CSV table of C-alpha atoms in Angstrom, one decimal:
chain,number,residue,atom,x,y,z
J,1,MET,CA,-82.9,34.4,-51.1
J,2,SER,CA,-79.4,34.2,-52.8
J,3,VAL,CA,-78.9,34.7,-56.5
J,4,PHE,CA,-78.2,31.0,-56.9
J,5,SER,CA,-81.4,30.0,-55.2
J,6,ARG,CA,-83.3,32.4,-57.4
J,7,LEU,CA,-81.9,30.8,-60.5
J,8,ARG,CA,-82.6,27.3,-59.3
J,9,ASN,CA,-86.2,28.2,-58.6
J,10,GLY,CA,-86.6,29.9,-62.0
J,11,ILE,CA,-86.7,33.4,-60.6
J,12,PRO,CA,-84.8,35.9,-62.6
J,13,PRO,CA,-82.0,37.7,-60.7
J,14,SER,CA,-82.9,41.1,-59.3
J,15,ARG,CA,-81.0,44.3,-60.2
J,16,ASP,CA,-79.1,44.1,-56.9
J,17,ASP,CA,-78.0,40.5,-57.6
J,18,CYS,CA,-76.3,41.7,-60.8
J,19,GLN,CA,-74.3,44.5,-59.0
J,20,SER,CA,-70.9,44.1,-57.6
J,21,PRO,CA,-70.2,44.9,-53.9
J,22,TYR,CA,-68.6,48.2,-54.8
J,23,GLU,CA,-71.6,49.1,-57.1
J,24,ARG,CA,-74.0,48.5,-54.2
J,25,LEU,CA,-71.8,50.5,-51.8
J,26,SER,CA,-71.6,53.4,-54.2
J,27,GLN,CA,-75.3,53.9,-54.2
J,28,ARG,CA,-75.3,55.3,-50.6
J,29,MET,CA,-72.1,57.3,-50.9
J,30,LEU,CA,-71.6,61.1,-51.5
J,31,ASP,CA,-70.1,62.3,-54.8
J,32,ILE,CA,-67.3,64.8,-53.9
J,33,SER,CA,-65.7,65.0,-57.4
J,34,GLY,CA,-68.8,65.9,-59.4
J,35,ASP,CA,-68.5,63.0,-61.8
J,36,ARG,CA,-68.9,60.1,-59.3
J,37,GLY,CA,-65.2,59.4,-59.7
J,38,VAL,CA,-64.6,59.9,-55.9
J,39,LEU,CA,-67.3,58.8,-53.6
J,40,LYS,CA,-67.4,59.2,-49.8
J,41,ASP,CA,-69.1,57.6,-46.8
J,42,ILE,CA,-68.4,59.1,-43.4
J,43,ILE,CA,-67.9,56.5,-40.7
J,44,ARG,CA,-67.1,58.9,-37.9
J,45,GLU,CA,-67.5,62.7,-38.0
J,46,GLY,CA,-64.6,65.0,-37.4
J,47,THR,CA,-64.3,68.4,-35.9
J,48,GLY,CA,-63.0,71.9,-36.9
J,49,ASP,CA,-62.1,73.1,-40.3
J,50,THR,CA,-61.5,70.9,-43.4
J,51,VAL,CA,-58.0,70.3,-44.6
J,52,THR,CA,-56.5,73.2,-46.4
J,53,PRO,CA,-54.7,72.9,-49.8
J,54,ASP,CA,-50.9,72.4,-49.5
J,55,ALA,CA,-51.4,71.2,-45.9
J,56,SER,CA,-49.3,68.5,-44.4
J,57,VAL,CA,-51.5,65.7,-43.1
J,58,LEU,CA,-51.2,62.9,-40.5
J,59,VAL,CA,-53.4,60.0,-41.7
J,60,LYS,CA,-53.9,56.3,-41.3
J,61,TYR,CA,-55.2,54.5,-44.4
J,62,SER,CA,-55.8,51.1,-45.9
J,63,GLY,CA,-56.5,50.4,-49.6
J,64,TYR,CA,-58.6,47.4,-50.8
J,65,LEU,CA,-59.4,45.8,-54.1
J,66,GLU,CA,-62.9,44.5,-54.7
J,67,HIS,CA,-63.5,40.9,-53.4
J,68,MET,CA,-60.3,41.1,-51.3
J,69,ASP,CA,-60.3,41.1,-47.5
J,70,LYS,CA,-56.7,42.1,-47.0
J,71,PRO,CA,-55.4,45.6,-48.0
J,72,PHE,CA,-53.0,45.9,-50.8
J,73,ASP,CA,-51.6,49.0,-49.2
J,74,SER,CA,-51.7,50.3,-45.5
J,75,ASN,CA,-49.8,52.3,-43.0
J,76,CYS,CA,-51.8,51.2,-40.0
J,77,PHE,CA,-49.0,48.9,-38.9
J,78,ARG,CA,-46.8,51.9,-38.1
J,79,LYS,CA,-46.8,53.2,-34.6
J,80,THR,CA,-46.5,56.8,-35.8
J,81,PRO,CA,-47.6,57.5,-39.3
J,82,ARG,CA,-45.4,59.8,-41.5
J,83,LEU,CA,-46.5,63.4,-42.1
J,84,MET,CA,-47.4,63.8,-45.7
J,85,LYS,CA,-47.7,67.0,-47.7
J,86,LEU,CA,-50.6,67.4,-50.2
J,87,GLY,CA,-49.4,67.9,-53.7
J,88,GLU,CA,-46.0,66.2,-53.0
J,89,ASP,CA,-46.3,63.0,-51.0
J,90,ILE,CA,-49.9,62.0,-51.9
J,91,THR,CA,-49.8,60.2,-55.2
J,92,LEU,CA,-53.5,59.4,-55.7
J,93,TRP,CA,-55.6,62.3,-57.0
J,94,GLY,CA,-58.6,60.7,-55.4
J,95,MET,CA,-57.0,60.5,-52.0
J,96,GLU,CA,-56.0,64.2,-52.2
J,97,LEU,CA,-59.6,65.2,-53.1
J,98,GLY,CA,-60.9,63.0,-50.3
J,99,LEU,CA,-58.5,64.5,-47.7
J,100,LEU,CA,-59.6,68.0,-48.7
J,101,SER,CA,-63.1,67.1,-47.6
J,102,MET,CA,-62.1,65.8,-44.2
J,103,ARG,CA,-61.9,67.3,-40.7
J,104,ARG,CA,-59.6,66.4,-37.7
J,105,GLY,CA,-60.6,63.0,-36.2
J,106,GLU,CA,-62.8,62.0,-39.1
J,107,LEU,CA,-62.9,58.4,-40.3
J,108,ALA,CA,-64.3,57.9,-43.8
J,109,ARG,CA,-64.5,55.3,-46.6
J,110,PHE,CA,-63.9,56.3,-50.2
J,111,LEU,CA,-64.3,54.7,-53.6
J,112,PHE,CA,-61.9,55.9,-56.3
J,113,LYS,CA,-62.6,55.2,-59.9
J,114,PRO,CA,-59.6,54.3,-62.1
J,115,ALA,CA,-59.1,57.9,-63.3
J,116,TYR,CA,-58.7,59.0,-59.7
J,117,ALA,CA,-56.6,56.0,-58.7
J,118,TYR,CA,-54.3,53.9,-60.8
J,119,GLY,CA,-55.6,54.6,-64.3
J,120,THR,CA,-56.3,52.2,-67.2
J,121,LEU,CA,-53.0,50.4,-66.7
J,122,GLY,CA,-53.2,49.8,-63.0
J,123,CYS,CA,-50.0,49.1,-61.0
J,124,PRO,CA,-48.9,45.5,-61.7
J,125,PRO,CA,-48.7,43.1,-60.1
J,126,LEU,CA,-50.8,44.4,-57.2
J,127,ILE,CA,-53.4,46.6,-59.0
J,128,PRO,CA,-55.1,45.3,-62.2
J,129,PRO,CA,-56.0,47.6,-65.1
J,130,ASN,CA,-59.1,49.8,-64.7
J,131,ALA,CA,-59.5,49.0,-61.0
J,132,THR,CA,-61.9,50.8,-58.7
J,133,VAL,CA,-60.3,50.8,-55.2
J,134,LEU,CA,-61.7,51.4,-51.8
J,135,PHE,CA,-59.7,53.4,-49.1
J,136,GLU,CA,-60.5,53.7,-45.5
J,137,ILE,CA,-58.8,56.9,-44.2
J,138,GLU,CA,-58.6,58.4,-40.7
J,139,LEU,CA,-57.4,62.0,-40.5
J,140,ILE,CA,-55.5,62.3,-37.2
J,141,ASP,CA,-54.3,65.9,-37.7
J,142,PHE,CA,-53.1,68.4,-40.3
J,143,LEU,CA,-50.8,71.4,-40.3
J,144,ASP,CA,-51.2,74.3,-42.8
J,145,SER,CA,-47.7,74.7,-44.0
J,146,ALA,CA,-48.4,76.8,-47.1
J,147,GLU,CA,-48.7,80.1,-45.2
J,148,SER,CA,-45.6,79.4,-43.2
J,149,ASP,CA,-43.6,78.3,-46.3
J,150,LYS,CA,-44.5,81.5,-48.2
J,151,PHE,CA,-43.8,83.8,-45.3
J,152,CYS,CA,-40.3,82.2,-44.6
J,153,ALA,CA,-39.4,82.6,-48.3
J,154,LEU,CA,-39.7,86.4,-47.9
J,155,SER,CA,-36.8,88.7,-47.1
J,156,ALA,CA,-36.4,90.0,-43.6
J,157,GLU,CA,-37.5,93.5,-44.8
J,158,GLN,CA,-40.6,92.1,-46.3
J,159,GLN,CA,-41.5,90.1,-43.2
J,160,GLU,CA,-41.2,93.3,-41.1
J,161,GLN,CA,-44.2,94.8,-43.0
J,162,PHE,CA,-46.6,92.2,-41.6
J,163,PRO,CA,-48.4,92.6,-38.3
J,164,LEU,CA,-47.1,90.9,-35.2
J,165,GLN,CA,-49.9,88.4,-35.0
J,166,LYS,CA,-48.9,87.1,-38.5
J,167,VAL,CA,-45.3,86.5,-37.3
J,168,LEU,CA,-46.5,84.8,-34.1
J,169,LYS,CA,-48.8,82.5,-36.1
J,170,VAL,CA,-46.1,81.4,-38.5
J,171,ALA,CA,-43.6,80.9,-35.7
J,172,ALA,CA,-46.2,78.7,-33.9
J,173,THR,CA,-46.8,76.7,-37.0
J,174,GLU,CA,-43.0,76.1,-37.4
J,175,ARG,CA,-42.9,75.0,-33.7
J,176,GLU,CA,-45.8,72.6,-34.2
J,177,PHE,CA,-43.9,71.0,-37.1
J,178,GLY,CA,-40.9,70.7,-34.9
J,179,ASN,CA,-43.0,69.1,-32.2
J,180,TYR,CA,-44.4,66.5,-34.6
J,181,LEU,CA,-40.9,65.7,-36.0
J,182,PHE,CA,-39.6,65.4,-32.4
J,183,ARG,CA,-42.3,62.9,-31.6
J,184,GLN,CA,-41.2,60.8,-34.6
J,185,ASN,CA,-37.6,60.9,-33.2
J,186,ARG,CA,-36.5,63.0,-36.2
J,187,PHE,CA,-34.5,65.3,-33.9
J,188,CYS,CA,-32.3,67.0,-36.5
J,189,ASP,CA,-35.3,67.9,-38.6
J,190,ALA,CA,-37.1,69.1,-35.5
J,191,LYS,CA,-34.1,71.3,-34.6
J,192,VAL,CA,-34.3,73.0,-38.1
J,193,ARG,CA,-38.0,73.9,-37.6
J,194,TYR,CA,-37.3,75.2,-34.1
J,195,LYS,CA,-34.4,77.4,-35.3
J,196,ARG,CA,-36.6,78.7,-38.1
J,197,ALA,CA,-39.2,79.8,-35.6
J,198,LEU,CA,-36.6,81.4,-33.3
J,199,LEU,CA,-35.1,83.4,-36.2
J,200,LEU,CA,-38.5,84.8,-37.1
J,201,LEU,CA,-39.2,85.8,-33.5
J,202,HIS,CA,-35.7,87.3,-32.9
J,203,ARG,CA,-36.1,89.5,-36.0
J,204,ARG,CA,-39.3,90.9,-34.6
J,205,LEU,CA,-38.0,91.2,-31.0
J,206,ALA,CA,-35.6,93.9,-32.0
J,207,ILE,CA,-38.4,96.2,-33.4
J,208,CYS,CA,-41.4,95.1,-31.4
J,209,GLU,CA,-43.2,97.3,-28.9
J,210,GLU,CA,-45.3,94.3,-27.6
J,211,ARG,CA,-42.1,92.6,-26.4
J,212,HIS,CA,-43.8,90.4,-23.8
J,213,LEU,CA,-45.8,88.6,-26.5
J,214,VAL,CA,-42.7,87.8,-28.5
J,215,GLU,CA,-40.7,86.8,-25.4
J,216,SER,CA,-43.4,84.3,-24.4
J,217,ALA,CA,-43.2,82.7,-27.9
J,218,VAL,CA,-39.4,82.7,-27.8
J,219,LEU,CA,-39.4,81.0,-24.4
J,220,LEU,CA,-41.3,78.0,-25.7
J,221,VAL,CA,-38.9,77.6,-28.7
J,222,LEU,CA,-35.8,77.9,-26.5
J,223,LEU,CA,-37.2,75.1,-24.2
J,224,ASN,CA,-37.8,73.0,-27.3
J,225,LEU,CA,-34.2,73.6,-28.6
J,226,SER,CA,-32.7,72.8,-25.2
J,227,PHE,CA,-34.6,69.5,-25.1
J,228,VAL,CA,-33.8,68.5,-28.7
J,229,TYR,CA,-30.1,69.2,-28.2
J,230,LEU,CA,-30.2,66.8,-25.2
J,231,LYS,CA,-31.7,64.2,-27.5
J,232,LEU,CA,-28.9,64.9,-30.0
J,233,ASP,CA,-26.3,64.3,-27.2
J,234,ARG,CA,-25.1,67.9,-27.4
J,235,PRO,CA,-25.4,69.0,-23.8
J,236,ALA,CA,-23.3,72.2,-24.3
J,237,MET,CA,-25.9,73.5,-26.8
J,238,ALA,CA,-28.7,72.3,-24.6
J,239,LEU,CA,-27.2,74.3,-21.7
J,240,ARG,CA,-26.8,77.4,-23.9
J,241,TYR,CA,-30.5,77.5,-25.0
J,242,GLY,CA,-31.7,76.6,-21.5
J,243,GLU,CA,-29.7,79.6,-20.0
J,244,GLN,CA,-31.2,81.8,-22.7
J,245,ALA,CA,-34.7,80.7,-21.6
J,246,LEU,CA,-33.7,81.6,-18.0
J,247,LEU,CA,-32.9,85.1,-19.1
J,248,ILE,CA,-36.6,85.5,-20.0
J,249,ASP,CA,-38.0,83.6,-17.0
J,250,LYS,CA,-35.4,82.9,-14.3
J,251,ARG,CA,-37.8,80.7,-12.3
J,252,ASN,CA,-38.9,78.5,-15.2
J,253,ALA,CA,-38.8,74.9,-13.9
J,254,LYS,CA,-38.4,73.3,-17.3
J,255,ALA,CA,-35.4,75.6,-18.2
J,256,LEU,CA,-33.8,74.9,-14.8
J,257,PHE,CA,-34.4,71.2,-15.3
J,258,ARG,CA,-32.9,71.1,-18.8
J,259,CYS,CA,-29.8,73.1,-17.7
J,260,GLY,CA,-29.4,70.6,-14.8
J,261,GLN,CA,-29.6,67.6,-17.2
J,262,ALA,CA,-27.1,69.3,-19.5
J,263,CYS,CA,-24.6,70.0,-16.7
J,264,LEU,CA,-24.9,66.4,-15.5
J,265,LEU,CA,-24.0,65.1,-18.9
J,266,LEU,CA,-21.1,67.6,-19.0
J,267,THR,CA,-20.0,66.2,-15.5
J,268,GLU,CA,-20.4,69.7,-14.0
J,269,TYR,CA,-21.9,68.3,-10.9
J,270,GLU,CA,-22.0,71.4,-8.7
J,271,ARG,CA,-23.8,73.4,-11.4
J,272,ALA,CA,-26.1,70.5,-12.1
J,273,ARG,CA,-27.1,70.4,-8.4
J,274,ASP,CA,-27.7,74.1,-8.4
J,275,PHE,CA,-30.0,74.1,-11.3
J,276,LEU,CA,-31.9,71.0,-10.2
J,277,VAL,CA,-32.4,72.2,-6.6
J,278,ARG,CA,-33.8,75.5,-8.0
J,279,ALA,CA,-36.1,73.5,-10.3
J,280,GLN,CA,-37.2,71.3,-7.3
J,281,LYS,CA,-38.0,74.5,-5.4
J,282,GLU,CA,-40.4,75.6,-8.1
J,283,GLN,CA,-42.0,72.1,-8.5
J,284,PRO,CA,-41.3,70.0,-5.4
J,285,CYS,CA,-43.5,67.1,-6.5
J,286,ASN,CA,-42.1,66.8,-10.0
J,287,HIS,CA,-41.0,63.1,-10.3
J,288,ASP,CA,-38.6,63.9,-13.2
J,289,ILE,CA,-36.7,66.5,-11.3
J,290,ASN,CA,-36.5,64.4,-8.1
J,291,ASN,CA,-35.3,61.4,-10.1
J,292,GLU,CA,-32.7,63.5,-11.8
J,293,LEU,CA,-31.4,64.6,-8.4
J,294,LYS,CA,-31.1,61.0,-7.4
J,295,LYS,CA,-29.3,60.2,-10.6
J,296,LEU,CA,-26.9,63.2,-9.9
J,297,SER,CA,-26.2,61.9,-6.4
J,298,SER,CA,-25.3,58.4,-7.8
J,299,HIS,CA,-23.1,59.9,-10.5
J,300,TYR,CA,-21.4,62.1,-8.0
J,301,ARG,CA,-20.7,59.2,-5.6
J,302,ASP,CA,-19.1,57.2,-8.5
J,303,TYR,CA,-17.1,60.3,-9.4
J,304,VAL,CA,-15.7,60.7,-5.9
J,305,ASP,CA,-14.9,57.1,-5.6
J,306,ARG,CA,-13.0,57.2,-8.9
J,307,GLU,CA,-11.1,60.3,-7.7
J,308,ARG,CA,-10.2,58.7,-4.4
J,309,GLU,CA,-9.0,55.6,-6.1
J,310,MET,CA,-6.9,57.6,-8.5
J,311,CYS,CA,-5.3,59.6,-5.7
J,312,HIS,CA,-4.6,56.4,-3.7
J,313,ARG,CA,-2.7,55.0,-6.7
J,314,MET,CA,-0.8,58.3,-7.3
J,315,PHE,CA,0.3,58.6,-3.7
J,316,ALA,CA,0.8,55.0,-2.8
J,317,PRO,CA,4.2,54.1,-1.2
J,318,CYS,CA,7.0,53.6,-3.7
J,319,GLY,CA,7.8,50.2,-2.3
J,320,SER,CA,4.3,48.9,-2.9
J,321,ARG,CA,4.4,50.1,-6.5
J,322,SER,CA,7.9,48.5,-7.1
J,323,SER,CA,6.9,45.3,-5.5
J,324,VAL,CA,4.0,45.0,-7.9
J,325,GLY,CA,6.4,45.7,-10.8
J,326,GLY,CA,8.8,43.1,-9.4
J,327,ASN,CA,6.2,40.5,-9.4
């Protein structure tokens, strides 16, 4: 029976009838702030460790006011959400506390009291004063950048004091950041992260006894750099890093493919063919390699046709050229 039916029939309203939707929802939510200022309800469990302080998080979120169906704030319309760093890009204290309680893949609903959201003044015109807000948050992934940032701030001499596994871990984190930025088409930012990883590894390569471990990590970064320079339309640099990768693994199909792509852009067709044929030999069924060879063949035919036409014009009989001029 609804509250209005109860009143018409002379039945006093129950305690639930006097509560707002958020008040009813809060009764079955977990208190994660200690003062019921941030309440949480897990919709889908996540896996792995919880988010670390100072991490950079990849999240989808929508924020709602009570009695409103449409969100006042959401990033769910974006194809690829922006990576946000805790303590810098997250402006709501409640959201930061909530994220620190989450695991990868988790979907949760939160209620933030005003002290953990927009305060006593709100945020006119969207958020009224003293508003409790509801956020649905999905944690897609997070990267722990604090350890990497602190390590990269040290001098080269200080970094040398750390064990190899520490260097490899930091370099892997930098590469992961680069990969994320690459997927967002932020190629210049990705390049910076890749170069940072490469510098760390090159410093350790000169003094390291376990050279094979460092070279394996270097190879991955060189392949990333070759690819990102292709995206930046700088084929000469792409070729340079691809050839460095081949010094570590001369049969690496990706390195051969990247070098072939770079040479094609540089119109060095013979070298492009050499690299691509070698790549095809390593991976005969690779569609990208086979398609690039077809592309090379087409470009080379066009090039030969243009050269033939130019030679024909250069060595055409003088009479034909003058007759054209006379006309």
